[in-house]
Coordinates of C-alpha atoms in Angstrom, one line a residue:
Chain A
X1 CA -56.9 -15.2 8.6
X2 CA -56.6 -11.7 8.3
X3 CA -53.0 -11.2 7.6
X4 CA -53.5 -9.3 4.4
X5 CA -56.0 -6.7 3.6
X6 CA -56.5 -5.5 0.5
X7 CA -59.2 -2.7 -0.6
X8 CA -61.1 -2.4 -2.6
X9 CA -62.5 -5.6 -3.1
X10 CA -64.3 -4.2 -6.3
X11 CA -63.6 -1.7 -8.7
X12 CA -65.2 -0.6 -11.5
X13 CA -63.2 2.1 -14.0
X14 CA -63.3 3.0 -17.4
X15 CA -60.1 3.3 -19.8
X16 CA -59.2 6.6 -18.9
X17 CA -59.6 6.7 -15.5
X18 CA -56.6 6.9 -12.7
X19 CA -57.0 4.2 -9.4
X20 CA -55.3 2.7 -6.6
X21 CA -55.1 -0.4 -5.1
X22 CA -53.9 -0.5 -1.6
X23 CA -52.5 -3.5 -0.1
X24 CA -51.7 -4.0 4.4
X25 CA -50.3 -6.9 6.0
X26 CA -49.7 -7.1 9.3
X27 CA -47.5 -10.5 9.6
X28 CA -44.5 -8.4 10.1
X29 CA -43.0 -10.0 6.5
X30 CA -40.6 -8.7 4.6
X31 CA -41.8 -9.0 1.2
X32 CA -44.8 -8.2 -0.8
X33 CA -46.0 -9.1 -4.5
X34 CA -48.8 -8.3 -6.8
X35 CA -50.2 -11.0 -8.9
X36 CA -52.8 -11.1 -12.0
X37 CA -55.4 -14.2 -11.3
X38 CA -57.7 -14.5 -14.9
X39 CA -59.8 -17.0 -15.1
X40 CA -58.7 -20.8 -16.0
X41 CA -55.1 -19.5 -16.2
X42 CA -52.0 -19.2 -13.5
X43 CA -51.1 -16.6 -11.2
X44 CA -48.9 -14.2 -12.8
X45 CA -46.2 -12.5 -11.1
X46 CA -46.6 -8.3 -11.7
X47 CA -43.7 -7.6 -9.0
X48 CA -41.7 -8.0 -5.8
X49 CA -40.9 -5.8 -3.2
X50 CA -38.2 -6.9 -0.9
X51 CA -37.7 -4.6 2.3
X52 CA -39.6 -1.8 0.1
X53 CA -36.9 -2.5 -3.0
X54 CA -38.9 -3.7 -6.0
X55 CA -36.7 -7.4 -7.1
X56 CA -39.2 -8.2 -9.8
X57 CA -40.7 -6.3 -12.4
X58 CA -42.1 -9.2 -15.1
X59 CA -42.8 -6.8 -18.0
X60 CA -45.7 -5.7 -16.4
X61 CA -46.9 -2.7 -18.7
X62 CA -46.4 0.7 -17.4
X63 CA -49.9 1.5 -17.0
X64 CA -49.5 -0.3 -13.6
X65 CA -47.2 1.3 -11.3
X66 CA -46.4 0.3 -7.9
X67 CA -45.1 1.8 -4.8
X68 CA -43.8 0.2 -1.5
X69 CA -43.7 3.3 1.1
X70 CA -42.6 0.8 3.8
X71 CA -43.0 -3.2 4.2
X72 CA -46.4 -3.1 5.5
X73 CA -47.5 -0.9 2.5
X74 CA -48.4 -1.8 -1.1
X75 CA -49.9 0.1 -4.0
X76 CA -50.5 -0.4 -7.6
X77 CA -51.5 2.6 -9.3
X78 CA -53.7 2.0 -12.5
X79 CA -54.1 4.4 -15.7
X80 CA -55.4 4.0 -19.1
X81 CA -56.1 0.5 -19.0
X82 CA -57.3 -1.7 -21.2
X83 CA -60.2 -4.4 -21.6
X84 CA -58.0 -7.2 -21.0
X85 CA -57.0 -5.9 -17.6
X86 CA -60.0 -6.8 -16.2
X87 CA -59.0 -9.6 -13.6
X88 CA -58.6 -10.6 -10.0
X89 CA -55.7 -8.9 -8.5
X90 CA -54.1 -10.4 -5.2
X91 CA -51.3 -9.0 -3.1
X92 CA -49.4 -11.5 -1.3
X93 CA -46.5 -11.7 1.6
X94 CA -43.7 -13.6 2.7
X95 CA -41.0 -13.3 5.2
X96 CA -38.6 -12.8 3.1
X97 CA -37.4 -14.0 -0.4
X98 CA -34.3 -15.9 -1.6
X99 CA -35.0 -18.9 0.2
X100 CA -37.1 -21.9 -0.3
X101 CA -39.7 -22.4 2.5
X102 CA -41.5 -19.2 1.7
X103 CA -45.2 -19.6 1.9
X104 CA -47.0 -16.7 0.6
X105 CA -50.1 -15.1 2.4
X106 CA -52.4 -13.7 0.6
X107 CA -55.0 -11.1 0.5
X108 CA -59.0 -11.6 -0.8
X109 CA -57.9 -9.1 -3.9
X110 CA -59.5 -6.5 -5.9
X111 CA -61.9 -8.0 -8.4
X112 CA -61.2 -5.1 -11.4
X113 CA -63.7 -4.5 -14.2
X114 CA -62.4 -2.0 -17.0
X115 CA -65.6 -0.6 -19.1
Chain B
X1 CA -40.0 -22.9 -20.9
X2 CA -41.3 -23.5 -17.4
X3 CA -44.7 -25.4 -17.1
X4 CA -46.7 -26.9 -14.8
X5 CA -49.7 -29.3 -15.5
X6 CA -52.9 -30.3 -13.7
X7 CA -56.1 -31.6 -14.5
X8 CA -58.8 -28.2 -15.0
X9 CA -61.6 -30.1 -12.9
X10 CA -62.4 -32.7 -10.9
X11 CA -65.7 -33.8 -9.1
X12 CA -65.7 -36.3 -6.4
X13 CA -67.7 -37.5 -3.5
X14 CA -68.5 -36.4 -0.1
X15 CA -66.9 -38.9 2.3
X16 CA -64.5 -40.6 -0.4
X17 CA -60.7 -39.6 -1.4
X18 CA -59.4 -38.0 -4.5
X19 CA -56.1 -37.4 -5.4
X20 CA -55.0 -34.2 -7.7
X21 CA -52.3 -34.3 -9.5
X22 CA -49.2 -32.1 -10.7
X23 CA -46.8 -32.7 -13.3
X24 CA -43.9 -29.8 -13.6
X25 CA -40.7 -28.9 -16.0
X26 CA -38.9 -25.9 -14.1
X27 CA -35.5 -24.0 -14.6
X28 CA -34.6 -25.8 -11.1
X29 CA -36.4 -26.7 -8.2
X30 CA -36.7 -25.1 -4.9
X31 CA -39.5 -27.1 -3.7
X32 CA -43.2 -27.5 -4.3
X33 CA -46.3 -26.1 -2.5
X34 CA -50.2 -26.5 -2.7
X35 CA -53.0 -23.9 -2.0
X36 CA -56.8 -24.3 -1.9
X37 CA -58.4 -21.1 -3.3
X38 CA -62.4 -21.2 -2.6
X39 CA -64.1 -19.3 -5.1
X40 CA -63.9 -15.0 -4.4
X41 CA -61.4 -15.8 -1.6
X42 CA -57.9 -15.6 -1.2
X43 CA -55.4 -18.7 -1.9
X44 CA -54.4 -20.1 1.4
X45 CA -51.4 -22.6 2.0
X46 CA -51.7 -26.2 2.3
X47 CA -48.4 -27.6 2.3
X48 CA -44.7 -27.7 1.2
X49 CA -42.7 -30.4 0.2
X50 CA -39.2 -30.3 -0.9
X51 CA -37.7 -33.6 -0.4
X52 CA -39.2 -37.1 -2.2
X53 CA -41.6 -38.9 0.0
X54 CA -45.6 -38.1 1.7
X55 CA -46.0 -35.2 3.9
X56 CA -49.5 -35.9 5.8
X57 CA -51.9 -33.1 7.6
X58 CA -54.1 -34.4 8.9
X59 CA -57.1 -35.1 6.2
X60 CA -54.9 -33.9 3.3
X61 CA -51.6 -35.2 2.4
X62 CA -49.1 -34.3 -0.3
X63 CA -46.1 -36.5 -2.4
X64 CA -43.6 -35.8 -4.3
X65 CA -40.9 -37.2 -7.0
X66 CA -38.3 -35.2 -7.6
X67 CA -36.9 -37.3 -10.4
X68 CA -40.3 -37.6 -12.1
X69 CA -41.4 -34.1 -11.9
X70 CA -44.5 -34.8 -10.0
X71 CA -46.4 -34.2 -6.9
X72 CA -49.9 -34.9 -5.8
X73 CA -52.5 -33.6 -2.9
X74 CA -54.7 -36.8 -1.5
X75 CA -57.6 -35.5 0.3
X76 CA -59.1 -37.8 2.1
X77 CA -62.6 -37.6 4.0
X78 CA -63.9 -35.5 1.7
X79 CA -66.4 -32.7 3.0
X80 CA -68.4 -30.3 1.2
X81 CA -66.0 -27.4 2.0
X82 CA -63.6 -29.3 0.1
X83 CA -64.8 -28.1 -2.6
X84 CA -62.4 -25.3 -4.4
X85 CA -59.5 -25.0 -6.5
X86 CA -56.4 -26.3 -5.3
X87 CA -53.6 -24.7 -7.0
X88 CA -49.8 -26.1 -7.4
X89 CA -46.9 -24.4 -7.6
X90 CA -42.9 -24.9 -8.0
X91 CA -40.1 -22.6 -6.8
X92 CA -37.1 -22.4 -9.2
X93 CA -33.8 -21.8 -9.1
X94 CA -34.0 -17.9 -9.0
X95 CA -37.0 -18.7 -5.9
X96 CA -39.8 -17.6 -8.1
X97 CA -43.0 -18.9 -7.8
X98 CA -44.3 -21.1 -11.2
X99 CA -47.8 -21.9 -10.6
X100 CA -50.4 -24.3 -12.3
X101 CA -53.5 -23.0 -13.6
X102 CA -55.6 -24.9 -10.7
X103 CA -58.1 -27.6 -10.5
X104 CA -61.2 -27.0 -9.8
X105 CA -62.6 -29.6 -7.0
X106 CA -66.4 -30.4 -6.9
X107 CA -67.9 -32.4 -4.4
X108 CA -71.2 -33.8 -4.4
X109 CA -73.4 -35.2 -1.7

């Protein structure tokens, strides 16, 4: 399934550079997250965007910013990151939130090394 | 706090069944779901249950007790392409995902 595309699927930076990662889905879904996947430990929830309104901001630091232009859309901007940012990141939709039967589709994700 | 438990790895057998397990303590419940994750690919969604009993899928199947806080996934049939981390997750009361740290799934001929 192709539902959610997300490039690039590698990225390598150093501390002091400024990236994006872009995020597409084309399920027609209303709502779109970002998540942190490090090894041996559970997805964490970065944010929620519901009809291009964030919901859900779980202290995420601000050297990751996102940006929902319009519900197909999602970015996370990067800047001055650290070491321990280097992880898996996926992006994820749903129809809508606030209800139970909500399966989330996600993308392959970016795979981010910081040097 | 929220948490939710299951086993790190598993290996199994191609042809057999093996069942994965998934213990939970949530602010609420909202209802539980299961994703396989094969390694460098996106999480894709198994199943959903909400209600106590066995939801079956064809080769997989998934329980859950409500009043014991637990679930399982029984895969049955196994196949080599079976073989990937299956990842459980619990909606609470504010319908935020809680997920497990996944177990790993190895099958061998």
């Amino acid at each position: 399934e192709t539902g959610v595309t997300q490039t690039p699927r590698h990225l390598v930076m150093g501390m002091t550079n400024k990236k994006s990662l872009k995020c597409e889905q084309h399920l027609g879904h209303n709502a779109m997250y970002w998540y942190k996947q490090s090894a041996k430990k559970p997805l964490e929830l970065m944010f929620v965007y519901s009809l291009e309104e964030r919901v859900e901001n779980n202290s995420v630091p601000s050297r990751f910013s996102p940006e929902c232009p319009n519900s197909s859309h999602l970015f996370l901007h990067l800047h001055t990151l650290q070491p321990e940012d280097s992880a898996l990141y996926l992006c994820a939709s749903s129809q809508d939130t606030g209800t139970g039967y909500q399966p989330q589709h996600f993308g392959d994700g970016t795979r981010l090394s910081i040097l | 706090g929220q948490n939710i438990d299951q086993p790190t790895e598993m290996t199994a057998t191609e042809g057999a069944i093996v069942q994965i397990n998934c213990t939970y303590q949530t602010s609420g419940f909202n209802g539980l779901f299961w994703y396989q994750q094969h390694a460098g690919e996106a999480p894709t969604f198994l199943s959903y249950n909400v209600l106590d009993g066995l939801e079956e899928k064809g080769r997989f199947s998934s329980f859950l007790s409500r009043s014991k806080g637990y679930s399982y996934l029984l895969l049955k049939e196994l196949q080599m392409k079976d073989s990937a981390s299956y990842l459980c997750a619990v909606m609470d009361s504010n319908y935020q995902l809680i997920w497990g740290a996944g177990t790993k799934l190895i099958i061998k001929p």
